[in-house]
Amino acid sequence: MLKQRVVYGRGTFDIIWHDEVDFSKLTNVRQAYGIIFDTHGKIVVVRVTSDRRWTLPGGTVEPGESYEETLIREIIEEADVSIEDITPIGYQEIIDIKDGEELSPYCQLRYAATIKKILPQTPDPAHGTIPERVFINPSQFLTYCPWGITGEHMMKKAVV
């Protein structure tokens, strides 16, 4: 288990990484994200929102969806790739810190997968714009997504 405190935007969060890959017992899962590899070993990162930060593709679990269904849908919506060989690699427990108080934690699942097909880029239904998509070497991940020790650890788990 790894823990770090981060300031993101106007918020402060404790992020706790868990290597557990059996997600069936988790409660309050909000999101699923993927480290998605192409045939050359590069991963896809996207810039989806107006804050212009690079991130892994993924997003919010909708009612009635399994976590893998969420991942598949969000990867298509944000990165315009279809995926296969989906493998859970762990999850982040996120705790919002407001006025020094910890709020109820929630979970963000992390998966590794491979690209089955690269699709033409289309607008993300959540934002109405076409996200930027780049393929980077895993060693560049922290340059694009400066997520500290938890980002470094999840990348090592995905590259195995």
PDB file of C-alpha atoms in Angstrom:
ATOM      1  CA  MET A   1       0.000   0.000   0.000  1.00  0.00           C
ATOM      2  CA  LEU A   2       1.290   3.444  -0.955  1.00  0.00           C
ATOM      3  CA  LYS A   3      -0.097   6.744   0.274  1.00  0.00           C
ATOM      4  CA  GLN A   4       0.438  10.301  -0.860  1.00  0.00           C
ATOM      5  CA  ARG A   5      -1.286  13.625  -0.339  1.00  0.00           C
ATOM      6  CA  VAL A   6      -1.837  15.729  -3.459  1.00  0.00           C
ATOM      7  CA  VAL A   7      -3.248  19.144  -4.240  1.00  0.00           C
ATOM      8  CA  TYR A   8      -5.196  19.055  -7.492  1.00  0.00           C
ATOM      9  CA  GLY A   9      -6.978  22.166  -8.671  1.00  0.00           C
ATOM     10  CA  ARG A  10      -8.528  23.651  -5.541  1.00  0.00           C
ATOM     11  CA  GLY A  11      -8.760  20.348  -3.665  1.00  0.00           C
ATOM     12  CA  THR A  12      -6.541  18.300  -1.381  1.00  0.00           C
ATOM     13  CA  PHE A  13      -6.700  14.516  -1.541  1.00  0.00           C
ATOM     14  CA  ASP A  14      -5.096  11.510   0.093  1.00  0.00           C
ATOM     15  CA  ILE A  15      -4.485   8.827  -2.515  1.00  0.00           C
ATOM     16  CA  ILE A  16      -3.887   5.299  -1.294  1.00  0.00           C
ATOM     17  CA  TRP A  17      -2.790   2.665  -3.799  1.00  0.00           C
ATOM     18  CA  HIS A  18      -3.899  -0.956  -3.273  1.00  0.00           C
ATOM     19  CA  ASP A  19      -2.443  -3.889  -5.245  1.00  0.00           C
ATOM     20  CA  GLU A  20      -5.666  -5.882  -4.706  1.00  0.00           C
ATOM     21  CA  VAL A  21      -7.196  -6.949  -8.049  1.00  0.00           C
ATOM     22  CA  ASP A  22     -10.404  -8.597  -6.819  1.00  0.00           C
ATOM     23  CA  PHE A  23     -12.723  -5.626  -7.147  1.00  0.00           C
ATOM     24  CA  SER A  24     -15.879  -7.549  -6.228  1.00  0.00           C
ATOM     25  CA  LYS A  25     -15.759  -6.586  -2.547  1.00  0.00           C
ATOM     26  CA  LEU A  26     -15.144  -2.879  -3.091  1.00  0.00           C
ATOM     27  CA  THR A  27     -17.789  -0.324  -2.274  1.00  0.00           C
ATOM     28  CA  ASN A  28     -18.124   3.204  -3.605  1.00  0.00           C
ATOM     29  CA  VAL A  29     -16.321   2.551  -6.899  1.00  0.00           C
ATOM     30  CA  ARG A  30     -16.713   5.701  -8.971  1.00  0.00           C
ATOM     31  CA  GLN A  31     -14.345   5.271 -11.890  1.00  0.00           C
ATOM     32  CA  ALA A  32     -12.369   2.830 -14.028  1.00  0.00           C
ATOM     33  CA  TYR A  33      -9.245   3.852 -15.986  1.00  0.00           C
ATOM     34  CA  GLY A  34      -6.905   1.962 -18.272  1.00  0.00           C
ATOM     35  CA  ILE A  35      -3.243   1.793 -19.134  1.00  0.00           C
ATOM     36  CA  ILE A  36      -3.740   0.808 -22.747  1.00  0.00           C
ATOM     37  CA  PHE A  37      -0.837  -0.571 -24.816  1.00  0.00           C
ATOM     38  CA  ASP A  38      -0.408  -0.530 -28.581  1.00  0.00           C
ATOM     39  CA  THR A  39       1.566  -3.182 -30.497  1.00  0.00           C
ATOM     40  CA  HIS A  40       4.787  -1.186 -30.004  1.00  0.00           C
ATOM     41  CA  GLY A  41       4.490  -1.101 -26.199  1.00  0.00           C
ATOM     42  CA  LYS A  42       3.389   2.533 -26.085  1.00  0.00           C
ATOM     43  CA  ILE A  43       0.441   3.663 -23.979  1.00  0.00           C
ATOM     44  CA  VAL A  44      -2.310   6.105 -24.837  1.00  0.00           C
ATOM     45  CA  VAL A  45      -2.929   9.240 -22.784  1.00  0.00           C
ATOM     46  CA  VAL A  46      -5.609  11.826 -23.496  1.00  0.00           C
ATOM     47  CA  ARG A  47      -6.488  15.454 -22.827  1.00  0.00           C
ATOM     48  CA  VAL A  48     -10.252  15.514 -22.496  1.00  0.00           C
ATOM     49  CA  THR A  49     -11.322  18.550 -20.504  1.00  0.00           C
ATOM     50  CA  SER A  50     -10.709  22.273 -20.653  1.00  0.00           C
ATOM     51  CA  ASP A  51      -8.083  22.131 -17.870  1.00  0.00           C
ATOM     52  CA  ARG A  52      -5.799  20.616 -20.522  1.00  0.00           C
ATOM     53  CA  ARG A  53      -4.155  18.021 -18.268  1.00  0.00           C
ATOM     54  CA  TRP A  54      -3.079  14.689 -19.702  1.00  0.00           C
ATOM     55  CA  THR A  55      -4.670  11.634 -18.128  1.00  0.00           C
ATOM     56  CA  LEU A  56      -5.356   7.970 -18.651  1.00  0.00           C
ATOM     57  CA  PRO A  57      -8.561   7.289 -20.545  1.00  0.00           C
ATOM     58  CA  GLY A  58     -11.457   6.165 -18.368  1.00  0.00           C
ATOM     59  CA  GLY A  59     -14.302   7.519 -16.347  1.00  0.00           C
ATOM     60  CA  THR A  60     -17.451   7.167 -14.314  1.00  0.00           C
ATOM     61  CA  VAL A  61     -19.340   3.931 -13.768  1.00  0.00           C
ATOM     62  CA  GLU A  62     -22.916   4.292 -15.021  1.00  0.00           C
ATOM     63  CA  PRO A  63     -25.873   2.447 -13.435  1.00  0.00           C
ATOM     64  CA  GLY A  64     -26.115  -1.151 -14.596  1.00  0.00           C
ATOM     65  CA  GLU A  65     -22.566  -1.289 -15.991  1.00  0.00           C
ATOM     66  CA  SER A  66     -19.882  -3.698 -14.863  1.00  0.00           C
ATOM     67  CA  TYR A  67     -16.496  -2.130 -14.192  1.00  0.00           C
ATOM     68  CA  GLU A  68     -15.070  -3.648 -17.376  1.00  0.00           C
ATOM     69  CA  GLU A  69     -18.039  -2.367 -19.401  1.00  0.00           C
ATOM     70  CA  THR A  70     -17.327   1.103 -18.024  1.00  0.00           C
ATOM     71  CA  LEU A  71     -13.677   0.810 -19.009  1.00  0.00           C
ATOM     72  CA  ILE A  72     -14.483  -0.368 -22.549  1.00  0.00           C
ATOM     73  CA  ARG A  73     -17.062   2.408 -23.087  1.00  0.00           C
ATOM     74  CA  GLU A  74     -14.875   5.179 -21.671  1.00  0.00           C
ATOM     75  CA  ILE A  75     -11.809   4.074 -23.647  1.00  0.00           C
ATOM     76  CA  ILE A  76     -13.842   4.269 -26.862  1.00  0.00           C
ATOM     77  CA  GLU A  77     -15.367   7.651 -25.902  1.00  0.00           C
ATOM     78  CA  GLU A  78     -12.088   9.299 -24.867  1.00  0.00           C
ATOM     79  CA  ALA A  79      -9.301   7.535 -26.783  1.00  0.00           C
ATOM     80  CA  ASP A  80     -11.250   6.083 -29.732  1.00  0.00           C
ATOM     81  CA  VAL A  81      -9.662   2.655 -29.443  1.00  0.00           C
ATOM     82  CA  SER A  82     -11.234  -0.729 -28.808  1.00  0.00           C
ATOM     83  CA  ILE A  83      -9.444  -2.935 -26.293  1.00  0.00           C
ATOM     84  CA  GLU A  84      -8.857  -6.573 -25.371  1.00  0.00           C
ATOM     85  CA  ASP A  85      -6.870  -8.612 -22.834  1.00  0.00           C
ATOM     86  CA  ILE A  86      -8.211  -6.533 -19.930  1.00  0.00           C
ATOM     87  CA  THR A  87      -6.380  -7.190 -16.655  1.00  0.00           C
ATOM     88  CA  PRO A  88      -6.993  -5.486 -13.297  1.00  0.00           C
ATOM     89  CA  ILE A  89      -3.780  -4.150 -11.746  1.00  0.00           C
ATOM     90  CA  GLY A  90      -5.058  -2.459  -8.555  1.00  0.00           C
ATOM     91  CA  TYR A  91      -7.023   0.533  -7.378  1.00  0.00           C
ATOM     92  CA  GLN A  92      -6.694   3.932  -5.800  1.00  0.00           C
ATOM     93  CA  GLU A  93      -8.672   4.887  -2.722  1.00  0.00           C
ATOM     94  CA  ILE A  94      -9.324   8.628  -2.843  1.00  0.00           C
ATOM     95  CA  ILE A  95     -10.104  10.657   0.269  1.00  0.00           C
ATOM     96  CA  ASP A  96     -11.125  14.301  -0.173  1.00  0.00           C
ATOM     97  CA  ILE A  97      -9.795  16.607   2.543  1.00  0.00           C
ATOM     98  CA  LYS A  98     -12.146  19.554   3.201  1.00  0.00           C
ATOM     99  CA  ASP A  99     -11.332  22.046   5.956  1.00  0.00           C
ATOM    100  CA  GLY A 100      -9.012  19.483   7.540  1.00  0.00           C
ATOM    101  CA  GLU A 101     -11.707  16.788   7.625  1.00  0.00           C
ATOM    102  CA  GLU A 102     -11.589  13.540   5.657  1.00  0.00           C
ATOM    103  CA  LEU A 103     -14.676  12.843   3.555  1.00  0.00           C
ATOM    104  CA  SER A 104     -15.931   9.360   2.670  1.00  0.00           C
ATOM    105  CA  PRO A 105     -13.409   7.537   0.483  1.00  0.00           C
ATOM    106  CA  TYR A 106     -14.148   6.326  -3.028  1.00  0.00           C
ATOM    107  CA  CYS A 107     -12.281   4.024  -5.395  1.00  0.00           C
ATOM    108  CA  GLN A 108     -10.795   4.441  -8.861  1.00  0.00           C
ATOM    109  CA  LEU A 109     -10.028   1.105 -10.520  1.00  0.00           C
ATOM    110  CA  ARG A 110      -6.961   0.606 -12.710  1.00  0.00           C
ATOM    111  CA  TYR A 111      -6.642  -1.894 -15.553  1.00  0.00           C
ATOM    112  CA  ALA A 112      -4.073  -2.763 -18.199  1.00  0.00           C
ATOM    113  CA  ALA A 113      -5.247  -3.759 -21.682  1.00  0.00           C
ATOM    114  CA  THR A 114      -4.105  -3.919 -25.276  1.00  0.00           C
ATOM    115  CA  ILE A 115      -5.481  -2.063 -28.253  1.00  0.00           C
ATOM    116  CA  LYS A 116      -7.548  -4.211 -30.546  1.00  0.00           C
ATOM    117  CA  LYS A 117      -8.268  -1.458 -33.087  1.00  0.00           C
ATOM    118  CA  ILE A 118      -7.551   2.258 -33.417  1.00  0.00           C
ATOM    119  CA  LEU A 119     -10.765   4.016 -34.448  1.00  0.00           C
ATOM    120  CA  PRO A 120     -11.358   7.405 -36.111  1.00  0.00           C
ATOM    121  CA  GLN A 121     -11.509  10.130 -33.491  1.00  0.00           C
ATOM    122  CA  THR A 122     -14.963  11.437 -32.567  1.00  0.00           C
ATOM    123  CA  PRO A 123     -16.293  13.911 -29.975  1.00  0.00           C
ATOM    124  CA  ASP A 124     -16.498  12.607 -26.392  1.00  0.00           C
ATOM    125  CA  PRO A 125     -20.231  12.600 -25.526  1.00  0.00           C
ATOM    126  CA  ALA A 126     -19.485  13.965 -22.037  1.00  0.00           C
ATOM    127  CA  HIS A 127     -17.735  17.097 -23.334  1.00  0.00           C
ATOM    128  CA  GLY A 128     -18.706  17.442 -26.989  1.00  0.00           C
ATOM    129  CA  THR A 129     -15.095  17.869 -28.099  1.00  0.00           C
ATOM    130  CA  ILE A 130     -12.557  15.502 -29.620  1.00  0.00           C
ATOM    131  CA  PRO A 131      -9.954  14.651 -26.960  1.00  0.00           C
ATOM    132  CA  GLU A 132      -6.287  14.886 -27.850  1.00  0.00           C
ATOM    133  CA  ARG A 133      -4.728  11.427 -28.010  1.00  0.00           C
ATOM    134  CA  VAL A 134      -1.014  10.582 -27.958  1.00  0.00           C
ATOM    135  CA  PHE A 135       0.914   7.345 -27.685  1.00  0.00           C
ATOM    136  CA  ILE A 136       3.887   7.562 -25.336  1.00  0.00           C
ATOM    137  CA  ASN A 137       6.528   5.283 -23.919  1.00  0.00           C
ATOM    138  CA  PRO A 138       5.620   4.135 -20.391  1.00  0.00           C
ATOM    139  CA  SER A 139       8.841   5.817 -19.197  1.00  0.00           C
ATOM    140  CA  GLN A 140       7.291   9.173 -20.199  1.00  0.00           C
ATOM    141  CA  PHE A 141       4.117   8.659 -18.160  1.00  0.00           C
ATOM    142  CA  LEU A 142       5.111  10.797 -15.164  1.00  0.00           C
ATOM    143  CA  THR A 143       6.119  13.636 -17.510  1.00  0.00           C
ATOM    144  CA  TYR A 144       2.608  13.690 -18.979  1.00  0.00           C
ATOM    145  CA  CYS A 145       0.765  12.701 -15.780  1.00  0.00           C
ATOM    146  CA  PRO A 146       2.790  13.802 -12.713  1.00  0.00           C
ATOM    147  CA  TRP A 147       1.014  11.426 -10.329  1.00  0.00           C
ATOM    148  CA  GLY A 148       3.929  10.763  -8.001  1.00  0.00           C
ATOM    149  CA  ILE A 149       4.612   7.450  -6.306  1.00  0.00           C
ATOM    150  CA  THR A 150       1.174   5.997  -7.010  1.00  0.00           C
ATOM    151  CA  GLY A 151       1.490   6.784 -10.737  1.00  0.00           C
ATOM    152  CA  GLU A 152       4.965   5.289 -10.840  1.00  0.00           C
ATOM    153  CA  HIS A 153       3.782   2.144  -9.049  1.00  0.00           C
ATOM    154  CA  MET A 154       0.703   1.584 -11.232  1.00  0.00           C
ATOM    155  CA  MET A 155       2.839   1.942 -14.354  1.00  0.00           C
ATOM    156  CA  LYS A 156       5.293  -0.683 -13.071  1.00  0.00           C
ATOM    157  CA  LYS A 157       2.366  -3.030 -12.384  1.00  0.00           C
ATOM    158  CA  ALA A 158       0.989  -2.510 -15.915  1.00  0.00           C
ATOM    159  CA  VAL A 159       4.292  -2.950 -17.755  1.00  0.00           C
ATOM    160  CA  VAL A 160       5.068  -6.374 -16.250  1.00  0.00           C
TER     161      VAL A 160
END
